[in-house]
JSON list of C-alpha atoms in Angstrom, two decimals:
[
{"chain": "A", "resi": 1, "resn": "MET", "atom": "CA", "xyz": [2.76, -102.15, 50.77]},
{"chain": "A", "resi": 2, "resn": "GLN", "atom": "CA", "xyz": [1.79, -103.46, 54.20]},
{"chain": "A", "resi": 3, "resn": "ARG", "atom": "CA", "xyz": [-0.83, -105.72, 52.59]},
{"chain": "A", "resi": 4, "resn": "ILE", "atom": "CA", "xyz": [1.73, -107.14, 50.16]},
{"chain": "A", "resi": 5, "resn": "LEU", "atom": "CA", "xyz": [4.28, -107.78, 52.89]},
{"chain": "A", "resi": 6, "resn": "THR", "atom": "CA", "xyz": [1.88, -109.43, 55.29]},
{"chain": "A", "resi": 7, "resn": "ALA", "atom": "CA", "xyz": [0.14, -111.49, 52.61]},
{"chain": "A", "resi": 8, "resn": "ARG", "atom": "CA", "xyz": [3.41, -112.93, 51.33]},
{"chain": "A", "resi": 9, "resn": "GLN", "atom": "CA", "xyz": [4.68, -113.43, 54.85]},
{"chain": "A", "resi": 10, "resn": "GLN", "atom": "CA", "xyz": [1.69, -115.66, 55.59]},
{"chain": "A", "resi": 11, "resn": "GLY", "atom": "CA", "xyz": [2.01, -117.51, 52.28]},
{"chain": "A", "resi": 12, "resn": "GLU", "atom": "CA", "xyz": [-1.12, -115.96, 50.76]},
{"chain": "A", "resi": 13, "resn": "GLN", "atom": "CA", "xyz": [-1.54, -113.98, 47.60]},
{"chain": "A", "resi": 14, "resn": "PRO", "atom": "CA", "xyz": [-2.66, -110.36, 47.98]},
{"chain": "A", "resi": 15, "resn": "PRO", "atom": "CA", "xyz": [-6.18, -109.62, 46.71]},
{"chain": "A", "resi": 16, "resn": "PRO", "atom": "CA", "xyz": [-6.28, -108.58, 43.03]},
{"chain": "A", "resi": 17, "resn": "ARG", "atom": "CA", "xyz": [-6.72, -104.92, 42.25]},
{"chain": "A", "resi": 18, "resn": "ALA", "atom": "CA", "xyz": [-9.39, -103.65, 39.91]},
{"chain": "A", "resi": 19, "resn": "PRO", "atom": "CA", "xyz": [-7.95, -102.30, 36.65]},
{"chain": "A", "resi": 20, "resn": "ALA", "atom": "CA", "xyz": [-7.92, -98.55, 36.17]},
{"chain": "A", "resi": 21, "resn": "PRO", "atom": "CA", "xyz": [-10.83, -97.29, 34.07]},
{"chain": "A", "resi": 22, "resn": "GLY", "atom": "CA", "xyz": [-9.95, -97.16, 30.39]},
{"chain": "A", "resi": 23, "resn": "ARG", "atom": "CA", "xyz": [-6.87, -99.36, 30.73]},
{"chain": "A", "resi": 24, "resn": "PRO", "atom": "CA", "xyz": [-6.61, -102.92, 29.49]},
{"chain": "A", "resi": 25, "resn": "GLN", "atom": "CA", "xyz": [-6.33, -105.53, 32.18]},
{"chain": "A", "resi": 26, "resn": "HIS", "atom": "CA", "xyz": [-3.00, -107.31, 32.27]},
{"chain": "A", "resi": 27, "resn": "GLY", "atom": "CA", "xyz": [-1.85, -109.98, 34.67]},
{"chain": "A", "resi": 28, "resn": "PRO", "atom": "CA", "xyz": [-0.98, -108.51, 38.07]},
{"chain": "A", "resi": 29, "resn": "HIS", "atom": "CA", "xyz": [2.68, -107.80, 38.62]},
{"chain": "A", "resi": 30, "resn": "LEU", "atom": "CA", "xyz": [3.49, -109.28, 41.98]},
{"chain": "A", "resi": 31, "resn": "PRO", "atom": "CA", "xyz": [6.87, -108.82, 43.59]},
{"chain": "A", "resi": 32, "resn": "SER", "atom": "CA", "xyz": [9.00, -111.90, 44.01]},
{"chain": "A", "resi": 33, "resn": "ALA", "atom": "CA", "xyz": [9.74, -113.35, 47.43]},
{"chain": "A", "resi": 34, "resn": "GLY", "atom": "CA", "xyz": [13.28, -111.95, 47.06]},
{"chain": "A", "resi": 35, "resn": "ASP", "atom": "CA", "xyz": [11.92, -108.47, 46.34]},
{"chain": "A", "resi": 36, "resn": "ILE", "atom": "CA", "xyz": [9.70, -108.63, 49.40]},
{"chain": "A", "resi": 37, "resn": "GLN", "atom": "CA", "xyz": [12.58, -109.82, 51.58]},
{"chain": "A", "resi": 38, "resn": "ALA", "atom": "CA", "xyz": [14.77, -106.97, 50.32]},
{"chain": "A", "resi": 39, "resn": "ILE", "atom": "CA", "xyz": [12.04, -104.44, 51.12]},
{"chain": "A", "resi": 40, "resn": "LYS", "atom": "CA", "xyz": [11.49, -105.93, 54.58]},
{"chain": "A", "resi": 41, "resn": "SER", "atom": "CA", "xyz": [15.23, -105.84, 55.25]},
{"chain": "A", "resi": 42, "resn": "PHE", "atom": "CA", "xyz": [15.46, -102.21, 54.13]},
{"chain": "A", "resi": 43, "resn": "LEU", "atom": "CA", "xyz": [12.49, -101.21, 56.29]},
{"chain": "A", "resi": 44, "resn": "ALA", "atom": "CA", "xyz": [13.97, -102.99, 59.32]},
{"chain": "A", "resi": 45, "resn": "LYS", "atom": "CA", "xyz": [17.21, -101.06, 58.86]},
{"chain": "A", "resi": 46, "resn": "CYS", "atom": "CA", "xyz": [15.30, -97.79, 58.57]},
{"chain": "A", "resi": 47, "resn": "TRP", "atom": "CA", "xyz": [13.24, -98.50, 61.68]},
{"chain": "A", "resi": 48, "resn": "SER", "atom": "CA", "xyz": [16.36, -99.48, 63.63]},
{"chain": "A", "resi": 49, "resn": "LEU", "atom": "CA", "xyz": [17.68, -95.95, 63.10]},
{"chain": "A", "resi": 50, "resn": "ASP", "atom": "CA", "xyz": [14.92, -94.75, 65.42]},
{"chain": "A", "resi": 51, "resn": "ILE", "atom": "CA", "xyz": [14.83, -91.27, 63.90]},
{"chain": "A", "resi": 52, "resn": "SER", "atom": "CA", "xyz": [12.24, -88.73, 64.90]},
{"chain": "A", "resi": 53, "resn": "THR", "atom": "CA", "xyz": [9.47, -87.47, 62.66]},
{"chain": "A", "resi": 54, "resn": "LYS", "atom": "CA", "xyz": [11.32, -84.18, 62.20]},
{"chain": "A", "resi": 55, "resn": "GLU", "atom": "CA", "xyz": [14.59, -85.92, 61.31]},
{"chain": "A", "resi": 56, "resn": "TYR", "atom": "CA", "xyz": [12.71, -88.02, 58.76]},
{"chain": "A", "resi": 57, "resn": "ALA", "atom": "CA", "xyz": [11.07, -84.95, 57.23]},
{"chain": "A", "resi": 58, "resn": "TYR", "atom": "CA", "xyz": [14.38, -83.09, 56.95]},
{"chain": "A", "resi": 59, "resn": "LEU", "atom": "CA", "xyz": [16.13, -86.13, 55.46]},
{"chain": "A", "resi": 60, "resn": "LYS", "atom": "CA", "xyz": [13.30, -86.50, 52.97]},
{"chain": "A", "resi": 61, "resn": "GLY", "atom": "CA", "xyz": [13.69, -82.84, 52.04]},
{"chain": "A", "resi": 62, "resn": "THR", "atom": "CA", "xyz": [17.41, -83.22, 51.37]},
{"chain": "A", "resi": 63, "resn": "VAL", "atom": "CA", "xyz": [16.69, -86.12, 49.02]},
{"chain": "A", "resi": 64, "resn": "LEU", "atom": "CA", "xyz": [13.61, -84.73, 47.28]},
{"chain": "A", "resi": 65, "resn": "PHE", "atom": "CA", "xyz": [15.06, -81.27, 46.69]},
{"chain": "A", "resi": 66, "resn": "ASN", "atom": "CA", "xyz": [17.78, -82.54, 44.36]},
{"chain": "A", "resi": 67, "resn": "PRO", "atom": "CA", "xyz": [19.01, -79.85, 41.95]},
{"chain": "A", "resi": 68, "resn": "ASP", "atom": "CA", "xyz": [21.08, -82.39, 39.97]},
{"chain": "A", "resi": 69, "resn": "LEU", "atom": "CA", "xyz": [18.16, -84.04, 38.18]},
{"chain": "A", "resi": 70, "resn": "PRO", "atom": "CA", "xyz": [18.45, -83.75, 34.39]},
{"chain": "A", "resi": 71, "resn": "GLY", "atom": "CA", "xyz": [16.02, -81.34, 32.74]},
{"chain": "A", "resi": 72, "resn": "LEU", "atom": "CA", "xyz": [15.00, -79.72, 36.03]},
{"chain": "A", "resi": 73, "resn": "GLN", "atom": "CA", "xyz": [13.86, -76.11, 35.88]},
{"chain": "A", "resi": 74, "resn": "CYS", "atom": "CA", "xyz": [14.69, -73.59, 38.64]},
{"chain": "A", "resi": 75, "resn": "THR", "atom": "CA", "xyz": [17.77, -75.47, 39.86]},
{"chain": "A", "resi": 76, "resn": "GLN", "atom": "CA", "xyz": [18.93, -72.59, 42.04]},
{"chain": "A", "resi": 77, "resn": "TYR", "atom": "CA", "xyz": [15.58, -72.50, 43.84]},
{"chain": "A", "resi": 78, "resn": "ILE", "atom": "CA", "xyz": [15.63, -76.29, 44.38]},
{"chain": "A", "resi": 79, "resn": "GLU", "atom": "CA", "xyz": [19.23, -76.10, 45.59]},
{"chain": "A", "resi": 80, "resn": "GLY", "atom": "CA", "xyz": [18.18, -73.43, 48.08]},
{"chain": "A", "resi": 81, "resn": "LEU", "atom": "CA", "xyz": [15.39, -75.67, 49.38]},
{"chain": "A", "resi": 82, "resn": "GLN", "atom": "CA", "xyz": [17.85, -78.55, 49.74]},
{"chain": "A", "resi": 83, "resn": "ARG", "atom": "CA", "xyz": [20.26, -76.32, 51.69]},
{"chain": "A", "resi": 84, "resn": "GLU", "atom": "CA", "xyz": [17.42, -75.21, 53.96]},
{"chain": "A", "resi": 85, "resn": "ALA", "atom": "CA", "xyz": [16.44, -78.82, 54.65]},
{"chain": "A", "resi": 86, "resn": "GLN", "atom": "CA", "xyz": [20.06, -79.76, 55.36]},
{"chain": "A", "resi": 87, "resn": "GLN", "atom": "CA", "xyz": [20.50, -76.79, 57.69]},
{"chain": "A", "resi": 88, "resn": "ALA", "atom": "CA", "xyz": [17.26, -77.57, 59.52]},
{"chain": "A", "resi": 89, "resn": "LEU", "atom": "CA", "xyz": [18.41, -81.18, 59.98]},
{"chain": "A", "resi": 90, "resn": "LYS", "atom": "CA", "xyz": [21.80, -80.07, 61.32]},
{"chain": "A", "resi": 91, "resn": "GLU", "atom": "CA", "xyz": [20.16, -77.66, 63.75]},
{"chain": "A", "resi": 92, "resn": "HIS", "atom": "CA", "xyz": [17.63, -80.24, 64.92]},
{"chain": "A", "resi": 93, "resn": "VAL", "atom": "CA", "xyz": [20.33, -82.86, 65.51]},
{"chain": "A", "resi": 94, "resn": "ARG", "atom": "CA", "xyz": [22.49, -80.31, 67.32]},
{"chain": "A", "resi": 95, "resn": "LEU", "atom": "CA", "xyz": [19.62, -79.34, 69.63]},
{"chain": "A", "resi": 96, "resn": "VAL", "atom": "CA", "xyz": [18.40, -82.87, 70.27]},
{"chain": "A", "resi": 97, "resn": "HIS", "atom": "CA", "xyz": [21.81, -84.41, 70.84]},
{"chain": "A", "resi": 98, "resn": "ARG", "atom": "CA", "xyz": [23.35, -81.31, 72.45]},
{"chain": "A", "resi": 99, "resn": "GLY", "atom": "CA", "xyz": [26.56, -81.86, 70.58]},
{"chain": "A", "resi": 100, "resn": "PRO", "atom": "CA", "xyz": [28.78, -79.50, 68.62]},
{"chain": "A", "resi": 101, "resn": "SER", "atom": "CA", "xyz": [27.70, -78.28, 65.21]},
{"chain": "A", "resi": 102, "resn": "LEU", "atom": "CA", "xyz": [28.06, -80.76, 62.34]},
{"chain": "A", "resi": 103, "resn": "GLU", "atom": "CA", "xyz": [29.72, -78.12, 60.15]},
{"chain": "A", "resi": 104, "resn": "ARG", "atom": "CA", "xyz": [33.04, -79.16, 58.73]}
]
């Protein structure tokens, strides 16, 4: 992703990728300038949050452990993992920011 962003930023095309073995070669799908700008804007917003590595990991866990996905097996287990990630995030934020619990 970094190569795509910097290549388009400088007005260059990113180097072509070799096709995967056994797959026919099609024209490369390059993101539009608007797509790249949207990604750069999103990344800038994320970086401006200035979250720690732990906060990022816990946030990622709350998103990845989503029991509401259709066709998912073991939903109770996944829901438990999501709750654990949410609780760990709450505890981390409480300790780092020394504020009251985020429980409602």
